[in-house]
Amino acid sequence: MRLYPTTDLLLHLFRREAGFFKNRLLEYLYPTRCLICERLGALLCEKCRVALPSIDQDRACRLCGAPLGHVVCTECTTVYERTRFPFTAACCALEFDASSRRLILGYKDGGERRAAPLLAGLIVEALPRKWLHSIDLITWIPADDSALKRRGFDHMELIACSVAGRIGRPSRALLIKHDADDQRLLGRANRRRNMQGMFSYRERNRSYAAADPSGVGSKIKQTRILLLDDVFTTGATLTAATEKLLGEGASEVRVATVCRVW
Ligand SMILES: [Zn+2]
Ligand SMILES: [Zn+2]
């Protein structure tokens, strides 16, 4: 059946405006609220943004990103300096407290995907400028299958894509995380045990396959990697992922997270 020009025009206008009206309807039904204080208007209101527990990067531990570490924190003394963590350095944007916890949980468990650029922005603001010359590739701690099924998205992937766009480096899914016990319920020793063997290397992935059909590009030999995660707690997860990346030939891994438990 042939559509009359007027109908074509109406359909065209409808399609063009559908997204706009859908967003307006969603906003009407579920108005945007601050993830921390629930004030109407923005995902992070100005009052909460100013009060964020930002870590002073000039005073943070250069090895583990802990706040007030004064160059190297008490947990990264010279005895452990080269043995405690396999990554070169860590940078964490916020201290983990009630407000930053609400921010993270509202994003990943509340399904508020629009917060990804906001959280990526916090990471990029915290990154030491000199790091920008020491990063070839960005990757992230991926969600395991059960988390992916529960949340419907890989929350760190969205953040990594946004960080990649902001600092002009590519991001790639390099790791596969296997289901493990919830790290939050375990002590430090058990976390390390739990994470052993939790990662495998993604030999070929969609992004690389698209960029390089031969698959050669999936190798990370001599690549300097920025590894992203949401919360740095004991560092067990980041340690296991870093060891996997170094084992695959990466020359260096730096870590950046939104929050640091301290
Ligand atoms: Zn607020
Ligand atoms: Zn430290």
GROMACS .gro file of C-alpha atoms and ligand atoms in nm, residues 61-66 69 71-76 84-85 260 262, ligand 2:
model
   18
   61CYS     CA    1   4.962   0.712   4.843
   62ARG     CA    2   5.115   0.686   4.497
   63LEU     CA    3   5.110   0.304   4.511
   64CYS     CA    4   4.761   0.220   4.633
   65GLY     CA    5   4.574   0.549   4.601
   66ALA     CA    6   4.489   0.564   4.972
   69GLY     CA    7   4.915   0.853   5.241
   71VAL     CA    8   5.359   0.985   4.912
   72VAL     CA    9   5.349   0.623   5.037
   73CYS     CA   10   5.095   0.510   5.296
   74THR     CA   11   5.172   0.310   5.606
   75GLU     CA   12   5.049  -0.008   5.437
   76CYS     CA   13   5.284   0.043   5.143
   84ARG     CA   14   5.232  -0.581   4.776
   85PHE     CA   15   5.061  -0.492   4.451
  260ARG     CA   16   3.880   0.381   4.782
  262TRP     CA   17   4.015   0.317   5.377
  264ZN      ZN   18   4.953   0.277   4.996
   0.00000   0.00000   0.00000
